[in-house]
PDB file of N, CA and C in Angstrom:
ATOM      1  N   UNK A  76      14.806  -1.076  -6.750  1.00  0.00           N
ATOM      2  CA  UNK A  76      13.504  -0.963  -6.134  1.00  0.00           C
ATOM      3  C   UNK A  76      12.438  -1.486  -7.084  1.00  0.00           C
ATOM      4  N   UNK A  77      11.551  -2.051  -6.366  1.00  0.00           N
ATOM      5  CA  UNK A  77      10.378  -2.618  -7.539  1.00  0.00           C
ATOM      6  C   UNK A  77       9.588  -1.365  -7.656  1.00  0.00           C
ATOM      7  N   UNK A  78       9.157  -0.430  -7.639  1.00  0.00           N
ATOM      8  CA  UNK A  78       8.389   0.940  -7.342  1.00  0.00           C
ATOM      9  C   UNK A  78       7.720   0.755  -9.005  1.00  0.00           C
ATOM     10  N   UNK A  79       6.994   1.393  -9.418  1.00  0.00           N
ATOM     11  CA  UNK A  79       6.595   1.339 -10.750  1.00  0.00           C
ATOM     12  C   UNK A  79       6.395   2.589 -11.439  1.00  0.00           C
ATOM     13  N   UNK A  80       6.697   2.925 -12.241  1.00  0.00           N
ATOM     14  CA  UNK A  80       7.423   4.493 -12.410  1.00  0.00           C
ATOM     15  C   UNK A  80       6.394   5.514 -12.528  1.00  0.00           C
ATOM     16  N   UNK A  81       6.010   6.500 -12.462  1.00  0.00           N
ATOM     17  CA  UNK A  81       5.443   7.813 -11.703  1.00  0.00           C
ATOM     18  C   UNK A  81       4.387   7.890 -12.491  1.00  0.00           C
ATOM     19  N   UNK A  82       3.369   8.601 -12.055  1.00  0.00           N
ATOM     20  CA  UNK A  82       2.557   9.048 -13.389  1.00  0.00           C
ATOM     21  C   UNK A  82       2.919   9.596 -13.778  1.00  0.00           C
ATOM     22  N   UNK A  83       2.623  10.741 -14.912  1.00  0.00           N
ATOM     23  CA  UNK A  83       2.591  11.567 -15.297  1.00  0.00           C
ATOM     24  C   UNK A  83       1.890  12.804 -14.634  1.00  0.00           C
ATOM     25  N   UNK A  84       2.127  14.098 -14.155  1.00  0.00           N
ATOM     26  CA  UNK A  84       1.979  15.518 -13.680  1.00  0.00           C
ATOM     27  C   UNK A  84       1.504  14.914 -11.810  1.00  0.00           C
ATOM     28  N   UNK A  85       2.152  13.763 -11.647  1.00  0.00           N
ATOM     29  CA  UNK A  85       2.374  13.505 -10.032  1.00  0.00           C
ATOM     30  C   UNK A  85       3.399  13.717  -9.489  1.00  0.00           C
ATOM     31  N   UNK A  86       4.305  13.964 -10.239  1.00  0.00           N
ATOM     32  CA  UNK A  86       5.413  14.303  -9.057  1.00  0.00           C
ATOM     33  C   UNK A  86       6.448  13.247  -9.477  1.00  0.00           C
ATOM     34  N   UNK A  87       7.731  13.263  -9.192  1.00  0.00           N
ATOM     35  CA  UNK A  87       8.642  12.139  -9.428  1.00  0.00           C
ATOM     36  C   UNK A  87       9.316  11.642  -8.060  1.00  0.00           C
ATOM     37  N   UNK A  88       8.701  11.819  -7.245  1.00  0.00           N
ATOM     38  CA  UNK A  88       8.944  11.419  -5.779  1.00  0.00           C
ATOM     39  C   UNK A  88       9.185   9.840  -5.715  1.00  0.00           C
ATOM     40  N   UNK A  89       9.879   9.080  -5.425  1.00  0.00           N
ATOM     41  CA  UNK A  89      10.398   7.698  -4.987  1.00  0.00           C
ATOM     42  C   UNK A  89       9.850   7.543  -3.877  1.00  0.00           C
ATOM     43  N   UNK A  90      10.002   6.412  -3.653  1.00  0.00           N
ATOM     44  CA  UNK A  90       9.364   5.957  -2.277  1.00  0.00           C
ATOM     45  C   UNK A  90      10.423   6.001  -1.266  1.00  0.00           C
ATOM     46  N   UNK A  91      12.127   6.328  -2.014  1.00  0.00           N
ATOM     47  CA  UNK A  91      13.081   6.925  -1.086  1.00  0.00           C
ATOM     48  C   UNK A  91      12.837   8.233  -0.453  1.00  0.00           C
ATOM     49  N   UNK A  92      11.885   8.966  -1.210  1.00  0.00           N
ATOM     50  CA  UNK A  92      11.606  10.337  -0.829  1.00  0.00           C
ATOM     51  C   UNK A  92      11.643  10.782   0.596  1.00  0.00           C
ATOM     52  N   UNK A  93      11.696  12.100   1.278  1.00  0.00           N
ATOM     53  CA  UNK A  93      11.412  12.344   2.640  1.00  0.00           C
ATOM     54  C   UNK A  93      10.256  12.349   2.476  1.00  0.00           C
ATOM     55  N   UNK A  94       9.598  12.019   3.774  1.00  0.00           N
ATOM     56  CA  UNK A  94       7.743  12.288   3.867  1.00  0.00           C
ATOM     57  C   UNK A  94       7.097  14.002   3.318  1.00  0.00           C
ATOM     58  N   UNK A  95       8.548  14.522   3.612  1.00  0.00           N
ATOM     59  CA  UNK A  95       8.097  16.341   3.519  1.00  0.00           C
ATOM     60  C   UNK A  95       7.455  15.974   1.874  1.00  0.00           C
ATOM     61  N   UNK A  96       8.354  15.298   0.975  1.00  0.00           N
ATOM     62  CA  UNK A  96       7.707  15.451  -0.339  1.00  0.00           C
ATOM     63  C   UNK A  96       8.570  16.768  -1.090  1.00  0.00           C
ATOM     64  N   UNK A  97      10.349  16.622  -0.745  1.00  0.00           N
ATOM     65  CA  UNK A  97      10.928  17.495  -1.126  1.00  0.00           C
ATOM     66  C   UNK A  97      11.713  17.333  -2.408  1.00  0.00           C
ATOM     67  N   UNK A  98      11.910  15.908  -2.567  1.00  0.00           N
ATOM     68  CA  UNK A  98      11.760  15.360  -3.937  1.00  0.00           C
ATOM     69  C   UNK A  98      10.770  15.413  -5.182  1.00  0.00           C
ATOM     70  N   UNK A  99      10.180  16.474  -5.370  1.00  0.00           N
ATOM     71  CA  UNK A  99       9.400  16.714  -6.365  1.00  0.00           C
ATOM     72  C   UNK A  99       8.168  16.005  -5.935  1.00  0.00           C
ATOM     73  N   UNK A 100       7.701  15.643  -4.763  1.00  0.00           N
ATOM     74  CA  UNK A 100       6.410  14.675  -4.020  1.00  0.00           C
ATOM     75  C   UNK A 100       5.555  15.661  -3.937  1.00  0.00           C
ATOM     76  N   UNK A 101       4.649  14.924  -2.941  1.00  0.00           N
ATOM     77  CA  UNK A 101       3.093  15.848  -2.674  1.00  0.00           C
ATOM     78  C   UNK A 101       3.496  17.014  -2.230  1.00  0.00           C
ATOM     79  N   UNK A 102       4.212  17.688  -1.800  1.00  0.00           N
ATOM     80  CA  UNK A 102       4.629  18.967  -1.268  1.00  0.00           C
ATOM     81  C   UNK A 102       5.590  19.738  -2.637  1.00  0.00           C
ATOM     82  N   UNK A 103       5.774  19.654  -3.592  1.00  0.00           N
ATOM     83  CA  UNK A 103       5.959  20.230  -5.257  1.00  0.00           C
ATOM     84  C   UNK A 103       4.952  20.937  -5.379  1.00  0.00           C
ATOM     85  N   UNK A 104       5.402  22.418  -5.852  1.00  0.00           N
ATOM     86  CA  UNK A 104       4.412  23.220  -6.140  1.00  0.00           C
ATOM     87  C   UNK A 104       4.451  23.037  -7.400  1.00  0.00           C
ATOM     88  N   UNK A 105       4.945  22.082  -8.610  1.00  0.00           N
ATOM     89  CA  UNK A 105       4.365  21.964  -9.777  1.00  0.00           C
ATOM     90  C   UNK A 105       2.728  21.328 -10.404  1.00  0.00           C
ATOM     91  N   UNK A 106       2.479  22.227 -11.279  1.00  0.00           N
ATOM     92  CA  UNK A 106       0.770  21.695 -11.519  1.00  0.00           C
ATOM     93  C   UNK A 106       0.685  20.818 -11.808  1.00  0.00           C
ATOM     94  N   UNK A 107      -0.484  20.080 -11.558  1.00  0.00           N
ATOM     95  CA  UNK A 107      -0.893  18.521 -11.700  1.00  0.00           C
ATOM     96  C   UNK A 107      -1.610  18.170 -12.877  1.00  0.00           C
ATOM     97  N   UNK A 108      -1.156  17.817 -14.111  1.00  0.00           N
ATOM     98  CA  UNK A 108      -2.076  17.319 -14.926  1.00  0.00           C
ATOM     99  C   UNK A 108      -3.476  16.692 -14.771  1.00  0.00           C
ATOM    100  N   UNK A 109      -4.665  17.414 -14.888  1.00  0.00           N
ATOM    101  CA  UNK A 109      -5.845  17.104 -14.456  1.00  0.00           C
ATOM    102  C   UNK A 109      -6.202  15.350 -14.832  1.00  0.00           C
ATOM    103  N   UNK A 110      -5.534  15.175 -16.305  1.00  0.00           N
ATOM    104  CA  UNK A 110      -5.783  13.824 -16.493  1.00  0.00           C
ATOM    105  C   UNK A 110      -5.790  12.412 -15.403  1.00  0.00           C
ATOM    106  N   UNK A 111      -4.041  13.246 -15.317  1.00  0.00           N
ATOM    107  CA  UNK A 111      -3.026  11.808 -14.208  1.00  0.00           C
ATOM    108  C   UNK A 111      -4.406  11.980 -12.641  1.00  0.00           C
ATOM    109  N   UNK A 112      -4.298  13.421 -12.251  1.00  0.00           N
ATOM    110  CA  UNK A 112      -5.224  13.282 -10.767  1.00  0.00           C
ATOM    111  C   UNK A 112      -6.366  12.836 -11.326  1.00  0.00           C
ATOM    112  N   UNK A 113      -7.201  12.562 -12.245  1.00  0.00           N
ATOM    113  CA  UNK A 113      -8.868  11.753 -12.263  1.00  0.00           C
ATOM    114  C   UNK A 113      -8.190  10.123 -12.126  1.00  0.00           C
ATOM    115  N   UNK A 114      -7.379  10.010 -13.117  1.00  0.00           N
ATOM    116  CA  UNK A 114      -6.631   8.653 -13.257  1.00  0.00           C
ATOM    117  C   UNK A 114      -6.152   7.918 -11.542  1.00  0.00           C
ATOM    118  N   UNK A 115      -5.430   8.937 -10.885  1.00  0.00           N
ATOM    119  CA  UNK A 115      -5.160   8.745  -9.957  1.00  0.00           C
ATOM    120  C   UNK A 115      -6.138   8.689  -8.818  1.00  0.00           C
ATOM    121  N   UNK A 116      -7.280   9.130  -9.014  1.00  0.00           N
ATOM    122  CA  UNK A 116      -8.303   9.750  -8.065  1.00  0.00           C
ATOM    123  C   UNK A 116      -8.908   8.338  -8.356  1.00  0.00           C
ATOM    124  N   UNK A 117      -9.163   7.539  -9.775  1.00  0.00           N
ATOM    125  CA  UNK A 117      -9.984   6.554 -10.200  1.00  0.00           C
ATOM    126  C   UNK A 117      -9.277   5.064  -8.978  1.00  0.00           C
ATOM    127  N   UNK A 118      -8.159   5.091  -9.132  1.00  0.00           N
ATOM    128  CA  UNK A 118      -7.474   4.062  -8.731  1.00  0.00           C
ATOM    129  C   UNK A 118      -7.241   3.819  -7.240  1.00  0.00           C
ATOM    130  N   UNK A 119      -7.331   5.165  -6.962  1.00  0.00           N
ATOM    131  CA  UNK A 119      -7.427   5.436  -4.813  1.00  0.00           C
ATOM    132  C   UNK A 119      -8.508   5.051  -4.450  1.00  0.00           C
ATOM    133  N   UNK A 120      -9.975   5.003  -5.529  1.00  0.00           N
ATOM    134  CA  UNK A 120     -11.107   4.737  -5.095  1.00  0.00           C
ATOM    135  C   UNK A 120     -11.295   2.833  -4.918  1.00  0.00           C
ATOM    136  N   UNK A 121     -10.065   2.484  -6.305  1.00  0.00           N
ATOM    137  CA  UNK A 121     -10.102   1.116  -6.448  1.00  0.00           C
ATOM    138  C   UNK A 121      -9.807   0.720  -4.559  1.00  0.00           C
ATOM    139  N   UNK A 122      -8.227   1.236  -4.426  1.00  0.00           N
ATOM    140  CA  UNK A 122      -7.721   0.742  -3.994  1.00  0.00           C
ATOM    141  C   UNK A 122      -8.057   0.854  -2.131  1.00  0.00           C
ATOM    142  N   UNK A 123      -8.878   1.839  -1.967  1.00  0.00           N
ATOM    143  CA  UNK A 123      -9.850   2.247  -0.462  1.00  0.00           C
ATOM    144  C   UNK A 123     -10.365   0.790  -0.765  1.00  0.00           C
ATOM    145  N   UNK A 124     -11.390   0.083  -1.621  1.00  0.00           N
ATOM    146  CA  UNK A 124     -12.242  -1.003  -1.353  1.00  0.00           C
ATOM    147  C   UNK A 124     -11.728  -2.095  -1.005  1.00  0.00           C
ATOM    148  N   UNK A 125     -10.210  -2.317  -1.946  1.00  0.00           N
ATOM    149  CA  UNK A 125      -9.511  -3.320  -1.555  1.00  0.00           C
ATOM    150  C   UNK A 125      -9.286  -2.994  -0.180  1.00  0.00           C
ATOM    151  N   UNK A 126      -8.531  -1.812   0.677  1.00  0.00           N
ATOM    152  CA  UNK A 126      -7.900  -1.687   1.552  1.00  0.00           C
ATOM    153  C   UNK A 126      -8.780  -2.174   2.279  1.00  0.00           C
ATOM    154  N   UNK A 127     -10.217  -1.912   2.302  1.00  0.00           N
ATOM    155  CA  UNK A 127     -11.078  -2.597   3.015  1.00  0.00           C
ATOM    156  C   UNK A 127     -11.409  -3.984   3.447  1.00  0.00           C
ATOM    157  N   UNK A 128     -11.629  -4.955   2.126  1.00  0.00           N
ATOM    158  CA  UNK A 128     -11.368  -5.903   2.398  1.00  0.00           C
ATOM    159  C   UNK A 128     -10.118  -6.653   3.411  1.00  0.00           C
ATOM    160  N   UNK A 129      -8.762  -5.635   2.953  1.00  0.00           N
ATOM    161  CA  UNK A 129      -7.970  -5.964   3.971  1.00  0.00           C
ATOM    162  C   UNK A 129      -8.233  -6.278   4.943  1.00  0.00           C
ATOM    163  N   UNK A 130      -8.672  -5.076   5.243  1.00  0.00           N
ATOM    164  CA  UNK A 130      -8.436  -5.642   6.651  1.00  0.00           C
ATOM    165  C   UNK A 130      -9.615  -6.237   7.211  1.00  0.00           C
ATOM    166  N   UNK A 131     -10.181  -6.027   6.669  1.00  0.00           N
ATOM    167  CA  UNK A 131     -11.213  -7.797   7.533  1.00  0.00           C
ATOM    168  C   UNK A 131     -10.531  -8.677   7.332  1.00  0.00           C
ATOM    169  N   UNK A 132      -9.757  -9.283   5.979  1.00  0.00           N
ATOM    170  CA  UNK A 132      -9.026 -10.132   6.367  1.00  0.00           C
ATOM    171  C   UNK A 132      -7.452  -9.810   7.313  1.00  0.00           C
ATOM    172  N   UNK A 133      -7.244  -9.117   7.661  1.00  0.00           N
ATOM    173  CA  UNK A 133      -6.383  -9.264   8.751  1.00  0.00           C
ATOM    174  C   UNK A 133      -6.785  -9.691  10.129  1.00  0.00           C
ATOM    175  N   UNK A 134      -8.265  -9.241  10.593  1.00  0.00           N
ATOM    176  CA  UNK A 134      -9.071  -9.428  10.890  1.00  0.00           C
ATOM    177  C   UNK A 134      -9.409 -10.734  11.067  1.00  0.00           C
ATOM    178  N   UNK A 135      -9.808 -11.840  10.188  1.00  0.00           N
ATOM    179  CA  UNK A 135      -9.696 -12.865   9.930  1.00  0.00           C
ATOM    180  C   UNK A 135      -8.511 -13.885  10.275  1.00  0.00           C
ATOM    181  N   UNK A 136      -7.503 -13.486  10.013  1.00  0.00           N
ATOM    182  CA  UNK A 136      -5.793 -13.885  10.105  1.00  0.00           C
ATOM    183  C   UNK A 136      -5.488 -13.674  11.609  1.00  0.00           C
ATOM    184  N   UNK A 137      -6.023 -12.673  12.445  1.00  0.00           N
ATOM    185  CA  UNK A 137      -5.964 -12.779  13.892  1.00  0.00           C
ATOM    186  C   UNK A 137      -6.505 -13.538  14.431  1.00  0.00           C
ATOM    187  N   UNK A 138      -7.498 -13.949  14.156  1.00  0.00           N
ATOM    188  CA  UNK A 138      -8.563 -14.638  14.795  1.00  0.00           C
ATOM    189  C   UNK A 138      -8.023 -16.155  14.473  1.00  0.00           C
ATOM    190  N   UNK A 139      -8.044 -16.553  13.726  1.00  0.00           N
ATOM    191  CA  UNK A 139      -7.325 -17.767  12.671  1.00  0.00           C
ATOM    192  C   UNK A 139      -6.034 -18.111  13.330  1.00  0.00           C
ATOM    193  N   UNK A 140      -4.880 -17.115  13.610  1.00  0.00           N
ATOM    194  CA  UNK A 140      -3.789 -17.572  14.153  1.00  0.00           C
ATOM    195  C   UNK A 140      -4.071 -17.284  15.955  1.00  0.00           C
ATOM    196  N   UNK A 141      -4.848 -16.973  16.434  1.00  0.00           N
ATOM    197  CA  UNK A 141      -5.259 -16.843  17.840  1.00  0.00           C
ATOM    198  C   UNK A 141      -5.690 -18.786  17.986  1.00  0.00           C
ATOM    199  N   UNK A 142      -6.873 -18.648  17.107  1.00  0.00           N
ATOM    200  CA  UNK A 142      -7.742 -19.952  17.372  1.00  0.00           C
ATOM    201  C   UNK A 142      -5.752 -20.994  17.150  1.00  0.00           C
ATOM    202  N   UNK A 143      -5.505 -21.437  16.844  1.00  0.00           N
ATOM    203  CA  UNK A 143      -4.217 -22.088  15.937  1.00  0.00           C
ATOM    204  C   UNK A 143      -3.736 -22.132  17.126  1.00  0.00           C
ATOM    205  N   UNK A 144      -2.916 -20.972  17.699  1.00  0.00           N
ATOM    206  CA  UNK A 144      -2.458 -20.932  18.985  1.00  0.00           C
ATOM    207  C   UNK A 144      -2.972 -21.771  20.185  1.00  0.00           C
ATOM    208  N   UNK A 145      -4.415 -21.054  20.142  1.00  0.00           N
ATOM    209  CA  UNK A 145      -5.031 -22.352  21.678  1.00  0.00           C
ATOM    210  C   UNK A 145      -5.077 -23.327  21.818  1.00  0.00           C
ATOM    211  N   UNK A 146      -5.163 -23.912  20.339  1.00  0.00           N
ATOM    212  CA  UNK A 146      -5.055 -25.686  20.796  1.00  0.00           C
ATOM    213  C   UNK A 146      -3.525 -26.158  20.180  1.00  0.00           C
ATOM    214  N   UNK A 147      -2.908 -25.605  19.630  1.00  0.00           N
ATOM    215  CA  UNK A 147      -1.367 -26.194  18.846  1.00  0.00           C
ATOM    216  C   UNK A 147      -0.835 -25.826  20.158  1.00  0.00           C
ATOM    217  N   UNK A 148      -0.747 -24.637  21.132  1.00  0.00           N
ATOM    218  CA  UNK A 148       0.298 -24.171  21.850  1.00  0.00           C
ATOM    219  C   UNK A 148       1.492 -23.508  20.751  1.00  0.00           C
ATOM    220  N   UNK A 149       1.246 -23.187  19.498  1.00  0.00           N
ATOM    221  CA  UNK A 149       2.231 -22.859  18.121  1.00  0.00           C
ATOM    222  C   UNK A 149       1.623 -21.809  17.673  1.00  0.00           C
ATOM    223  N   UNK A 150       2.339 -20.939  16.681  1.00  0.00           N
ATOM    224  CA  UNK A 150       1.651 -20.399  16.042  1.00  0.00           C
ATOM    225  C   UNK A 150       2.205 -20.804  14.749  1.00  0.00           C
ATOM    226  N   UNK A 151       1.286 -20.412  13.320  1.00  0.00           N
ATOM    227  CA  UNK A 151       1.258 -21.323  12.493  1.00  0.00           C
ATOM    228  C   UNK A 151       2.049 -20.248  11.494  1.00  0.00           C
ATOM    229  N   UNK A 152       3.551 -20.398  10.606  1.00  0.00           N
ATOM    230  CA  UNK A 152       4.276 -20.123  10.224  1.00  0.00           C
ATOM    231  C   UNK A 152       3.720 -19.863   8.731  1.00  0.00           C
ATOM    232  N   UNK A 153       2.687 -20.293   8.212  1.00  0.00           N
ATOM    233  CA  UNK A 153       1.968 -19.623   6.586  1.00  0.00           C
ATOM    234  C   UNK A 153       0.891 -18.555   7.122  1.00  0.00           C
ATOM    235  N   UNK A 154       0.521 -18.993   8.491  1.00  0.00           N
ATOM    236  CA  UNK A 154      -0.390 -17.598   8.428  1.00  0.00           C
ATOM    237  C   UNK A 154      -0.216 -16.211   8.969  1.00  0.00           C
ATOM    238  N   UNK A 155       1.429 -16.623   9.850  1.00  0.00           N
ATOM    239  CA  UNK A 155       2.153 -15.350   9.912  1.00  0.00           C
ATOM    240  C   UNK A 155       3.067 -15.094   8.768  1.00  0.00           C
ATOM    241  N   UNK A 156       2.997 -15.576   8.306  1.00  0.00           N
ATOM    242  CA  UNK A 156       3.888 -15.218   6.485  1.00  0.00           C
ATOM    243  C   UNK A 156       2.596 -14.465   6.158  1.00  0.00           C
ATOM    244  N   UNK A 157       1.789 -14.993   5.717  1.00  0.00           N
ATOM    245  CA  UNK A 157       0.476 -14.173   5.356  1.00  0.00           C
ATOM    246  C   UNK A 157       0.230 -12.928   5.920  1.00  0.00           C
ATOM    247  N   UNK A 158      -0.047 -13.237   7.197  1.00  0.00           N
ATOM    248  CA  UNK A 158      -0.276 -11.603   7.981  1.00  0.00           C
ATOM    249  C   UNK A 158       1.179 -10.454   7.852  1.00  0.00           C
ATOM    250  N   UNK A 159       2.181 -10.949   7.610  1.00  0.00           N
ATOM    251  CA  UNK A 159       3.341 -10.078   7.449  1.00  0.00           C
ATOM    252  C   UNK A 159       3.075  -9.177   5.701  1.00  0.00           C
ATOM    253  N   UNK A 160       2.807 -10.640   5.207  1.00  0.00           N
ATOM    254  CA  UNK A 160       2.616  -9.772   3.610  1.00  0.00           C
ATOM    255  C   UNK A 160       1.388  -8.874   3.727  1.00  0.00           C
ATOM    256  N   UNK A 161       0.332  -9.465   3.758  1.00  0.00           N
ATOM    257  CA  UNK A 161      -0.415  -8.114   4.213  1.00  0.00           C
ATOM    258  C   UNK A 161      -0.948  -7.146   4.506  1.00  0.00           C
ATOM    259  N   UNK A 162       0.219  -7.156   6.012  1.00  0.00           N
ATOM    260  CA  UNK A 162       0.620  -5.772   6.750  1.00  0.00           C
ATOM    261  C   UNK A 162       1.377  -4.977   5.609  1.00  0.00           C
ATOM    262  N   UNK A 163       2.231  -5.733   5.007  1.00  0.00           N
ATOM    263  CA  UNK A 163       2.966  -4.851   4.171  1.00  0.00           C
ATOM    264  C   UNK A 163       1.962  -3.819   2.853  1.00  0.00           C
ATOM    265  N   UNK A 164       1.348  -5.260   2.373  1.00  0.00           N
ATOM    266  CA  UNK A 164       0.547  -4.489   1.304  1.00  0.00           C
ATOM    267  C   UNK A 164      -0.337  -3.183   1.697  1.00  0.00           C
ATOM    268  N   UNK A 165      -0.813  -3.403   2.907  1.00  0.00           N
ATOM    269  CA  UNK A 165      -1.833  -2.278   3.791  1.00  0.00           C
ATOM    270  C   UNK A 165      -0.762  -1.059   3.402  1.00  0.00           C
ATOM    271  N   UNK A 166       0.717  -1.108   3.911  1.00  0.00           N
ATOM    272  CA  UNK A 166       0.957   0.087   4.641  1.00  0.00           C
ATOM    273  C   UNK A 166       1.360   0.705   3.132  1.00  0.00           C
ATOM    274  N   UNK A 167       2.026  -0.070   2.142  1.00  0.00           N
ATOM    275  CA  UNK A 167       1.975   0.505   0.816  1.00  0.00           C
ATOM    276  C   UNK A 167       1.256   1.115   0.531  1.00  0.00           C
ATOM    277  N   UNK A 168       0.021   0.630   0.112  1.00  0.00           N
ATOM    278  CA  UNK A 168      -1.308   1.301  -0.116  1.00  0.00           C
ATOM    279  C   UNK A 168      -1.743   2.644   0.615  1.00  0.00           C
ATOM    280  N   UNK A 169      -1.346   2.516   1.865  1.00  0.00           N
ATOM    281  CA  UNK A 169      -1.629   3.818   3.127  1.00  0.00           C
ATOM    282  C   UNK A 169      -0.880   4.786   2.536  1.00  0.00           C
ATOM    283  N   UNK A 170       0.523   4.737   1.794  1.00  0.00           N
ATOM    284  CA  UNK A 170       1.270   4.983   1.726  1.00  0.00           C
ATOM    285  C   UNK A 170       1.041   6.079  -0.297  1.00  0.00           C
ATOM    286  N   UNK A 171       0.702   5.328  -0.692  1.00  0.00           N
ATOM    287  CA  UNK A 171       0.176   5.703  -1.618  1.00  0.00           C
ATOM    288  C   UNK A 171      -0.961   6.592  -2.106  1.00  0.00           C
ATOM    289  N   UNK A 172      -2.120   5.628  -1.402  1.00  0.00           N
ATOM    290  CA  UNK A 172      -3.724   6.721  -0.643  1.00  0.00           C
ATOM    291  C   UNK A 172      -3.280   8.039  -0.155  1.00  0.00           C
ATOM    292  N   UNK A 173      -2.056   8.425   0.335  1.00  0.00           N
ATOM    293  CA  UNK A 173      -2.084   9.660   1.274  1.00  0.00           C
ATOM    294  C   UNK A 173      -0.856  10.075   0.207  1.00  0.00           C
ATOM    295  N   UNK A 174      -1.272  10.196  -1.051  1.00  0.00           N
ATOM    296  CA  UNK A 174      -0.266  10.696  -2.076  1.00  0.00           C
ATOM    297  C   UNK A 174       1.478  11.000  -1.060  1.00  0.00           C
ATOM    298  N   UNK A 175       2.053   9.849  -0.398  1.00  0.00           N
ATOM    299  CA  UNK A 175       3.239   9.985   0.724  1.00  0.00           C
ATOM    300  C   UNK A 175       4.432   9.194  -0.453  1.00  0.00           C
ATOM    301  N   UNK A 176       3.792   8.677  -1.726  1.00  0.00           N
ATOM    302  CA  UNK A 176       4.603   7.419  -1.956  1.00  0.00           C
ATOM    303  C   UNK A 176       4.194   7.446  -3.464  1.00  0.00           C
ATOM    304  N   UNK A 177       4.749   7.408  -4.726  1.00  0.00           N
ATOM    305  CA  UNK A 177       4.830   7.020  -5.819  1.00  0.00           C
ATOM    306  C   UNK A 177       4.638   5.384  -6.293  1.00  0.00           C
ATOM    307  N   UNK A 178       4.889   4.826  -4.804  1.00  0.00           N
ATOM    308  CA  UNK A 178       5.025   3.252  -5.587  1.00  0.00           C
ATOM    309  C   UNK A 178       3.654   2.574  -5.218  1.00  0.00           C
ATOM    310  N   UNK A 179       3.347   1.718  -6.293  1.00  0.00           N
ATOM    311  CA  UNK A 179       1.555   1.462  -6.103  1.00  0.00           C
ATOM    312  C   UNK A 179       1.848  -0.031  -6.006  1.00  0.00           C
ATOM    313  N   UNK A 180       0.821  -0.614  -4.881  1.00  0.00           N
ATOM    314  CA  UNK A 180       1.089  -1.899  -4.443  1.00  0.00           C
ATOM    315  C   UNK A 180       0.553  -2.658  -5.086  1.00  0.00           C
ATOM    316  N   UNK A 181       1.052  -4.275  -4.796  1.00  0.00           N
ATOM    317  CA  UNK A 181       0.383  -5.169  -5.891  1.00  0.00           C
ATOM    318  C   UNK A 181      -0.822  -4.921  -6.363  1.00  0.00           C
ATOM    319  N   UNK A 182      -1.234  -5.455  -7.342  1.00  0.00           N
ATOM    320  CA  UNK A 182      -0.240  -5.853  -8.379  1.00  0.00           C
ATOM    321  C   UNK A 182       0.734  -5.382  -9.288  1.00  0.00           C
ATOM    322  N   UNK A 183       0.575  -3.968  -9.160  1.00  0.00           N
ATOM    323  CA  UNK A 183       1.790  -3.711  -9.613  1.00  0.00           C
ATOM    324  C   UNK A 183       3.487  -3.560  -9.898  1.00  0.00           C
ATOM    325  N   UNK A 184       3.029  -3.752  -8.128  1.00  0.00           N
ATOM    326  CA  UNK A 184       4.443  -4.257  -7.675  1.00  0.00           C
ATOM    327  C   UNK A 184       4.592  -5.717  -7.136  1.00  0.00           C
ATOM    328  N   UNK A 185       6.224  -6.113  -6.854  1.00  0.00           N
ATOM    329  CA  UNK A 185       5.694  -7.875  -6.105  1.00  0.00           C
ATOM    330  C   UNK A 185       5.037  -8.219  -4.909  1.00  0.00           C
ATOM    331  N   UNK A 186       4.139  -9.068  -4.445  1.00  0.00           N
ATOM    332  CA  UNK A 186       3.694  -9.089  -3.271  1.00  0.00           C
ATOM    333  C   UNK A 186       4.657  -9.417  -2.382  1.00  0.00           C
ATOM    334  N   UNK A 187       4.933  -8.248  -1.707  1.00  0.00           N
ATOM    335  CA  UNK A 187       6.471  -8.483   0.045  1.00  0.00           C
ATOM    336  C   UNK A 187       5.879  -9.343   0.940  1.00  0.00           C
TER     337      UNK A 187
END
């Protein structure tokens, strides 16, 4: 797995984890090192702005492969590669944001 290894006083939950968070995840009643949650709290804030940008550009990428469509009669095979990666990076991130997931999306990990 590319996952990038845990913080410290977050939990050692994988992104194999169940959603319950029964793998030592968000549902662990062990205490949270105040450090790792500001650290972690710093980087959710990064990563909300990016998520934002997302999706306007997904946003963008619809519109873009819509327009592409009406006059090709095609749709255009880099900008659904694009919109697939993404989607992916979004749901990582969703995935992460909602402390569900240990693994933090590019750049830390490879872009899917």
């Amino acid at each position: 797995s590319n996952s990038a290894a845990p913080e410290p006083g977050l939990g050692g939950a994988s992104s194999d984890a169940p959603a319950g968070g029964s793998a030592g995840g968000p549902a662990s009643s062990d205490p949270l090192e105040p450090r790792a949650v500001w650290s972690r709290g710093a980087w959710m804030l990064v990563l909300l702005v990016l998520f934002s940008i997302a999706q306007t550009l997904l946003v963008a990428t619809t519109v873009l492969q819509f327009g592409w469509m009406l006059f090709t009669k095609r749709k255009n095979p880099q900008i659904t590669d694009f919109g697939v990666k993404l989607g992916n990076w979004m749901a990582i991130t969703a995935r992460y944001l909602a402390v569900a997931s240990e693994e933090k999306p590019f750049p830390w990990t490879a872009w899917k």
